[in-house]
Amino acid sequence: MGQSQTKVAGGIAGGGGGGGSDPPPCGYGAGSQASSSSNQPCPVDLGPSTSSSSSSSSSQAPPAVYNVYNQRIDAQGKQQKSEAEKRKESNFRSIWNFGWGGGSGAIDSKNNMPLEANQQPSVGQLKPLSVDREPSTIPKGGTESTWTYPSPQMFFNALNRKGKADGVDEEDMENVIFFHNGMNERTWEMVKRWEALHHAEYDEKNQPKLSRFLGRPHDLSPMARVRSLFYGDVPFDRHDWYVDRNGEEVRYVIDFYFDEEKAGTMEAFEVQARPALDSFTSCLDRVKMNIYVTCAQYGLPCPISGQPGHIGKEGANAGER
């Protein structure tokens, strides 16, 4: 209990000691330090002054209350914590997204993504990581380019910010990036198979593009909820992808599952992608794909064209329905 503890919050560090009357959490005005720091403002916001020079105790706000971990626990402290958590939630996305914020933390309103990527080493990082970013094959909506995957450094920073870096070493990041990128490429291939149902709406110069995406790891989709009831497994992540279909934005729901028995291989990741039931067209697409895949599984021709269908065959091989 005699050793000092240091807590960093909002960019300000404060230390506390034991014995005697408790000094402010930053140590200002405590014992022999009082003479050297009495003229300096306390870096910790303690609210209105509580010094003896105040006019009257009745007009003063109650003093700030801290616990033994130097965390403010009074009403104002809880309010500050709540606001900080809200800011954090708005700045960070699922760790499987294509990029993460840093720097100014500004968000691109079009893609709901940070404008500036954080490529600086994390606090306590032991080894340097690559800051190189690989381009994907996924066309980016509103541009002639493709989406770019995060660098190992960006991914490592994201894990640390979200408190998910326990047990993750710098050496792991190359493999993490490999599986992350491969899983998203597989997801896009599945989306393109669904979009093939609308091939008449596209031409060579106008192909499906991913406009934006949203990580929703805590929201179970209806299909995932039903699957969890029958099989017990739940996805480790969920994304909503918004696809530009010749000027029309179409939402896709993607559930990501992980099989522990196949850990270390790409087969450990299972992707379930399908158009969200937001419109009659998407509902009809679900029915069509189910028919095509079922016919392909049993070697039957397409019930509409009477010919073997490549969409159903590819979907059957990928386990879609």
Short mmCIF file of C-alpha atoms in Angstrom, two decimals:
data_model
loop_
_atom_site.label_atom_id
_atom_site.label_comp_id
_atom_site.label_asym_id
_atom_site.label_seq_id
_atom_site.Cartn_x
_atom_site.Cartn_y
_atom_site.Cartn_z
CA MET A 1 0.00 0.00 0.00
CA GLY A 2 3.05 2.31 0.47
CA GLN A 3 4.10 2.28 -3.15
CA SER A 4 2.90 5.01 -5.47
CA GLN A 5 0.62 4.27 -8.40
CA THR A 6 0.37 6.18 -11.67
CA LYS A 7 -2.76 6.42 -13.79
CA VAL A 8 -2.90 8.05 -17.22
CA ALA A 9 -6.26 9.44 -18.22
CA GLY A 10 -7.04 11.79 -21.08
CA GLY A 11 -3.31 12.46 -21.56
CA ILE A 12 -2.65 13.62 -17.92
CA ALA A 13 -0.68 11.49 -15.48
CA GLY A 14 -1.31 11.62 -11.75
CA GLY A 15 0.39 9.92 -8.78
CA GLY A 16 -0.89 9.26 -5.26
CA GLY A 17 0.87 8.32 -2.04
CA GLY A 18 -0.04 6.83 1.29
CA GLY A 19 0.14 8.05 4.89
CA GLY A 20 -1.13 11.22 6.55
CA SER A 21 -3.82 13.34 5.01
CA ASP A 22 -4.49 12.51 1.41
CA PRO A 23 -3.02 15.05 -1.07
CA PRO A 24 -4.68 15.76 -4.41
CA PRO A 25 -4.22 12.81 -6.78
CA CYS A 26 -1.43 14.56 -8.66
CA GLY A 27 0.56 15.10 -5.46
CA TYR A 28 0.46 18.90 -5.70
CA GLY A 29 0.44 20.67 -2.34
CA ALA A 30 1.56 17.52 -0.49
CA GLY A 31 4.20 17.89 2.22
CA SER A 32 7.52 19.29 1.07
CA GLN A 33 6.27 19.69 -2.50
CA ALA A 34 3.85 22.39 -1.49
CA SER A 35 6.43 25.17 -1.58
CA SER A 36 7.65 24.33 -5.07
CA SER A 37 4.29 23.74 -6.68
CA SER A 38 1.87 25.92 -4.74
CA ASN A 39 1.86 28.54 -7.47
CA GLN A 40 1.20 26.00 -10.22
CA PRO A 41 -2.32 24.93 -11.12
CA CYS A 42 -3.21 21.37 -10.29
CA PRO A 43 -3.36 19.39 -13.57
CA VAL A 44 -6.31 17.36 -12.26
CA ASP A 45 -9.69 19.08 -12.52
CA LEU A 46 -10.94 19.27 -8.95
CA GLY A 47 -13.83 21.57 -9.74
CA PRO A 48 -14.25 24.96 -7.99
CA SER A 49 -11.45 25.91 -5.58
CA THR A 50 -11.67 24.46 -2.07
CA SER A 51 -8.86 26.56 -0.57
CA SER A 52 -9.23 28.52 2.67
CA SER A 53 -9.31 31.76 0.69
CA SER A 54 -12.73 30.92 -0.69
CA SER A 55 -15.56 33.16 0.45
CA SER A 56 -17.62 30.52 2.26
CA SER A 57 -17.91 26.77 2.43
CA SER A 58 -21.63 26.92 1.71
CA SER A 59 -21.01 28.30 -1.81
CA GLN A 60 -18.36 25.72 -2.68
CA ALA A 61 -19.01 22.58 -4.70
CA PRO A 62 -18.20 19.36 -2.88
CA PRO A 63 -14.57 18.22 -3.28
CA ALA A 64 -13.75 15.66 -5.93
CA VAL A 65 -13.81 12.06 -4.69
CA TYR A 66 -11.21 9.56 -5.88
CA ASN A 67 -10.76 5.87 -5.15
CA VAL A 68 -7.45 4.20 -4.26
CA TYR A 69 -6.72 3.75 -7.99
CA ASN A 70 -6.77 7.52 -8.53
CA GLN A 71 -10.05 7.28 -10.47
CA ARG A 72 -12.64 9.94 -9.94
CA ILE A 73 -15.84 8.32 -8.65
CA ASP A 74 -18.14 11.22 -7.79
CA ALA A 75 -21.04 12.29 -10.03
CA GLN A 76 -18.91 14.54 -12.22
CA GLY A 77 -16.28 11.84 -12.62
CA LYS A 78 -18.88 9.30 -13.73
CA GLN A 79 -20.24 11.81 -16.23
CA GLN A 80 -16.76 12.40 -17.65
CA LYS A 81 -16.18 8.65 -17.89
CA SER A 82 -19.47 8.14 -19.69
CA GLU A 83 -18.65 10.87 -22.22
CA ALA A 84 -15.17 9.41 -22.78
CA GLU A 85 -16.61 5.95 -23.40
CA LYS A 86 -19.07 7.36 -25.92
CA ARG A 87 -16.26 9.10 -27.79
CA LYS A 88 -14.23 5.90 -27.79
CA GLU A 89 -17.11 3.85 -29.15
CA SER A 90 -17.70 6.34 -31.95
CA ASN A 91 -14.03 6.39 -32.99
CA PHE A 92 -13.29 2.69 -33.06
CA ARG A 93 -14.76 -0.07 -35.20
CA SER A 94 -14.57 -3.85 -35.18
CA ILE A 95 -10.98 -5.08 -35.29
CA TRP A 96 -11.74 -6.82 -38.58
CA ASN A 97 -12.48 -3.61 -40.46
CA PHE A 98 -10.22 -2.43 -43.26
CA GLY A 99 -8.66 0.49 -41.35
CA TRP A 100 -8.62 2.33 -38.06
CA GLY A 101 -8.37 5.85 -36.83
CA GLY A 102 -5.56 7.82 -35.34
CA GLY A 103 -4.24 11.33 -35.45
CA SER A 104 -7.16 13.71 -35.43
CA GLY A 105 -9.78 10.94 -35.15
CA ALA A 106 -11.87 12.61 -37.87
CA ILE A 107 -14.38 10.31 -39.55
CA ASP A 108 -15.21 10.21 -43.24
CA SER A 109 -18.97 10.75 -43.34
CA LYS A 110 -19.29 8.92 -46.66
CA ASN A 111 -17.58 5.71 -45.61
CA ASN A 112 -17.90 6.07 -41.83
CA MET A 113 -14.16 5.48 -41.57
CA PRO A 114 -11.26 7.49 -40.08
CA LEU A 115 -9.65 9.98 -42.45
CA GLU A 116 -6.21 9.54 -40.92
CA ALA A 117 -4.65 6.16 -40.12
CA ASN A 118 -2.54 5.63 -36.99
CA GLN A 119 0.83 4.20 -38.03
CA GLN A 120 2.71 5.15 -34.84
CA PRO A 121 4.04 2.41 -32.51
CA SER A 122 1.87 1.58 -29.51
CA VAL A 123 2.99 2.31 -25.97
CA GLY A 124 5.06 -0.63 -24.74
CA GLN A 125 5.54 -2.09 -28.23
CA LEU A 126 8.71 -4.17 -28.22
CA LYS A 127 9.43 -4.63 -31.93
CA PRO A 128 8.81 -2.51 -35.02
CA LEU A 129 5.98 -3.54 -37.30
CA SER A 130 5.47 -2.95 -40.99
CA VAL A 131 3.41 0.08 -41.98
CA ASP A 132 2.87 -1.20 -45.52
CA ARG A 133 -0.76 -1.60 -46.59
CA GLU A 134 -1.93 -4.12 -49.17
CA PRO A 135 -4.57 -3.17 -51.73
CA SER A 136 -7.61 -5.42 -51.87
CA THR A 137 -9.50 -6.56 -54.96
CA ILE A 138 -12.69 -4.98 -53.62
CA PRO A 139 -13.75 -1.94 -55.65
CA LYS A 140 -14.37 1.13 -53.53
CA GLY A 141 -17.64 2.95 -54.17
CA GLY A 142 -17.37 6.42 -55.65
CA THR A 143 -13.80 5.84 -56.85
CA GLU A 144 -11.87 3.96 -59.49
CA SER A 145 -9.65 2.35 -56.86
CA THR A 146 -10.03 -0.51 -54.40
CA TRP A 147 -10.18 -0.66 -50.62
CA THR A 148 -6.84 -0.88 -48.82
CA TYR A 149 -6.21 -3.27 -45.96
CA PRO A 150 -4.63 -2.11 -42.66
CA SER A 151 -0.93 -2.49 -42.05
CA PRO A 152 0.35 -4.77 -39.28
CA GLN A 153 1.08 -1.65 -37.24
CA MET A 154 -2.46 -0.31 -37.65
CA PHE A 155 -3.94 -3.65 -36.69
CA PHE A 156 -1.71 -3.93 -33.61
CA ASN A 157 -2.69 -0.40 -32.55
CA ALA A 158 -6.37 -1.26 -32.91
CA LEU A 159 -6.02 -4.35 -30.73
CA ASN A 160 -4.28 -2.33 -28.03
CA ARG A 161 -6.85 0.45 -28.08
CA LYS A 162 -9.66 -2.05 -27.70
CA GLY A 163 -7.96 -4.01 -24.92
CA LYS A 164 -7.76 -7.14 -27.10
CA ALA A 165 -4.00 -7.36 -27.34
CA ASP A 166 -3.52 -9.73 -24.39
CA GLY A 167 -1.49 -12.71 -25.57
CA VAL A 168 -0.87 -11.12 -28.98
CA ASP A 169 2.79 -10.53 -29.87
CA GLU A 170 4.23 -8.45 -32.64
CA GLU A 171 5.27 -11.66 -34.38
CA ASP A 172 1.61 -12.67 -34.67
CA MET A 173 0.56 -9.71 -36.76
CA GLU A 174 1.66 -11.03 -40.15
CA ASN A 175 -0.53 -14.10 -39.70
CA VAL A 176 -3.41 -12.00 -38.36
CA ILE A 177 -3.25 -9.77 -41.44
CA PHE A 178 -3.08 -12.82 -43.73
CA PHE A 179 -6.26 -14.36 -42.32
CA HIS A 180 -8.06 -11.02 -42.06
CA ASN A 181 -7.40 -10.11 -45.68
CA GLY A 182 -8.19 -13.57 -46.97
CA MET A 183 -11.49 -13.66 -45.12
CA ASN A 184 -12.60 -10.34 -46.57
CA GLU A 185 -11.61 -11.43 -50.08
CA ARG A 186 -13.73 -14.54 -49.64
CA THR A 187 -16.62 -12.42 -48.42
CA TRP A 188 -16.46 -10.24 -51.51
CA GLU A 189 -16.52 -13.31 -53.76
CA MET A 190 -19.73 -14.38 -52.05
CA VAL A 191 -21.24 -10.93 -52.47
CA LYS A 192 -20.38 -11.01 -56.18
CA ARG A 193 -22.20 -14.32 -56.57
CA TRP A 194 -25.32 -12.75 -55.13
CA GLU A 195 -24.88 -9.73 -57.36
CA ALA A 196 -24.64 -12.07 -60.38
CA LEU A 197 -28.41 -12.46 -59.99
CA HIS A 198 -28.54 -8.88 -61.28
CA HIS A 199 -25.98 -9.22 -64.07
CA ALA A 200 -28.39 -7.54 -66.52
CA GLU A 201 -28.07 -4.32 -64.51
CA TYR A 202 -24.31 -4.16 -64.99
CA ASP A 203 -21.92 -3.75 -67.89
CA GLU A 204 -18.15 -4.07 -68.28
CA LYS A 205 -17.55 -0.55 -67.00
CA ASN A 206 -20.08 -0.72 -64.21
CA GLN A 207 -19.55 -3.49 -61.67
CA PRO A 208 -20.56 -3.92 -58.02
CA LYS A 209 -18.62 -1.79 -55.56
CA LEU A 210 -18.41 -1.72 -51.79
CA SER A 211 -19.52 1.77 -50.75
CA ARG A 212 -19.13 1.43 -46.99
CA PHE A 213 -19.34 -1.06 -44.16
CA LEU A 214 -20.18 -1.20 -40.50
CA GLY A 215 -18.91 -3.55 -37.81
CA ARG A 216 -21.68 -4.82 -35.51
CA PRO A 217 -19.98 -7.51 -33.38
CA HIS A 218 -22.55 -7.31 -30.59
CA ASP A 219 -25.66 -7.53 -32.78
CA LEU A 220 -26.80 -11.03 -33.68
CA SER A 221 -28.50 -11.25 -37.04
CA PRO A 222 -31.81 -13.18 -37.17
CA MET A 223 -30.09 -16.09 -38.95
CA ALA A 224 -27.28 -16.16 -36.39
CA ARG A 225 -29.81 -16.12 -33.57
CA VAL A 226 -31.66 -19.13 -35.02
CA ARG A 227 -28.39 -20.98 -35.62
CA SER A 228 -27.29 -20.37 -32.05
CA LEU A 229 -30.54 -21.90 -30.76
CA PHE A 230 -30.10 -25.11 -32.78
CA TYR A 231 -26.31 -25.50 -32.83
CA GLY A 232 -25.07 -23.33 -30.00
CA ASP A 233 -22.38 -21.51 -31.96
CA VAL A 234 -22.44 -17.75 -32.41
CA PRO A 235 -20.42 -15.59 -34.82
CA PHE A 236 -17.35 -13.87 -33.45
CA ASP A 237 -18.10 -10.85 -35.60
CA ARG A 238 -20.74 -9.34 -37.85
CA HIS A 239 -20.50 -6.78 -40.61
CA ASP A 240 -23.06 -4.90 -42.66
CA TRP A 241 -21.69 -4.20 -46.13
CA TYR A 242 -23.33 -1.61 -48.36
CA VAL A 243 -22.90 -2.42 -52.05
CA ASP A 244 -23.34 0.03 -54.90
CA ARG A 245 -25.53 -1.76 -57.44
CA ASN A 246 -25.49 0.59 -60.40
CA GLY A 247 -26.39 3.57 -58.21
CA GLU A 248 -28.61 1.67 -55.78
CA GLU A 249 -27.23 0.93 -52.30
CA VAL A 250 -27.91 -2.64 -51.16
CA ARG A 251 -27.15 -3.86 -47.64
CA TYR A 252 -25.57 -7.26 -47.03
CA VAL A 253 -25.34 -9.03 -43.68
CA ILE A 254 -22.15 -11.01 -43.04
CA ASP A 255 -21.61 -13.34 -40.09
CA PHE A 256 -18.12 -14.62 -39.32
CA TYR A 257 -17.69 -17.93 -37.49
CA PHE A 258 -14.55 -19.61 -36.18
CA ASP A 259 -13.92 -23.35 -35.79
CA GLU A 260 -11.39 -24.01 -33.03
CA GLU A 261 -10.66 -27.50 -34.37
CA LYS A 262 -9.32 -25.97 -37.61
CA ALA A 263 -7.40 -23.15 -35.98
CA GLY A 264 -4.35 -22.06 -37.94
CA THR A 265 -5.93 -22.65 -41.35
CA MET A 266 -8.18 -20.54 -43.53
CA GLU A 267 -10.81 -23.28 -43.24
CA ALA A 268 -11.24 -22.28 -39.58
CA PHE A 269 -13.17 -19.23 -40.76
CA GLU A 270 -16.72 -19.62 -42.01
CA VAL A 271 -18.42 -16.72 -43.74
CA GLN A 272 -22.19 -16.40 -44.16
CA ALA A 273 -23.09 -13.54 -46.50
CA ARG A 274 -26.53 -12.68 -47.85
CA PRO A 275 -28.57 -9.61 -48.78
CA ALA A 276 -30.48 -8.11 -45.88
CA LEU A 277 -34.24 -8.48 -46.06
CA ASP A 278 -34.72 -4.77 -46.61
CA SER A 279 -36.70 -5.00 -49.84
CA PHE A 280 -38.84 -7.32 -51.93
CA THR A 281 -35.96 -7.69 -54.39
CA SER A 282 -33.62 -8.94 -51.66
CA CYS A 283 -36.26 -11.38 -50.40
CA LEU A 284 -36.70 -12.69 -53.94
CA ASP A 285 -32.93 -13.04 -54.31
CA ARG A 286 -32.85 -15.20 -51.18
CA VAL A 287 -35.55 -17.49 -52.64
CA LYS A 288 -33.79 -17.70 -56.02
CA MET A 289 -30.41 -18.54 -54.54
CA ASN A 290 -31.93 -21.20 -52.31
CA ILE A 291 -33.54 -22.85 -55.34
CA TYR A 292 -30.41 -22.61 -57.47
CA VAL A 293 -28.14 -24.02 -54.77
CA THR A 294 -30.54 -26.85 -53.89
CA CYS A 295 -30.85 -27.87 -57.55
CA ALA A 296 -27.07 -27.77 -57.99
CA GLN A 297 -26.53 -29.93 -54.91
CA TYR A 298 -28.77 -32.64 -56.38
CA GLY A 299 -27.45 -32.28 -59.93
CA LEU A 300 -30.70 -30.83 -61.23
CA PRO A 301 -30.88 -28.17 -63.95
CA CYS A 302 -32.09 -24.69 -63.22
CA PRO A 303 -35.89 -24.85 -62.96
CA ILE A 304 -36.19 -21.56 -64.87
CA SER A 305 -33.75 -21.96 -67.75
CA GLY A 306 -33.54 -25.76 -67.78
CA GLN A 307 -29.74 -25.46 -68.01
CA PRO A 308 -27.07 -26.12 -65.40
CA GLY A 309 -26.56 -22.88 -63.52
CA HIS A 310 -23.10 -21.68 -62.53
CA ILE A 311 -24.48 -19.42 -59.78
CA GLY A 312 -26.10 -22.31 -57.96
CA LYS A 313 -23.07 -24.55 -58.48
CA GLU A 314 -20.66 -21.96 -57.13
CA GLY A 315 -22.99 -21.23 -54.23
CA ALA A 316 -23.31 -24.92 -53.42
CA ASN A 317 -19.52 -25.32 -53.39
CA ALA A 318 -19.26 -22.34 -51.03
CA GLY A 319 -22.03 -23.62 -48.76
CA GLU A 320 -24.35 -20.72 -49.48
CA ARG A 321 -28.10 -20.84 -49.21
#
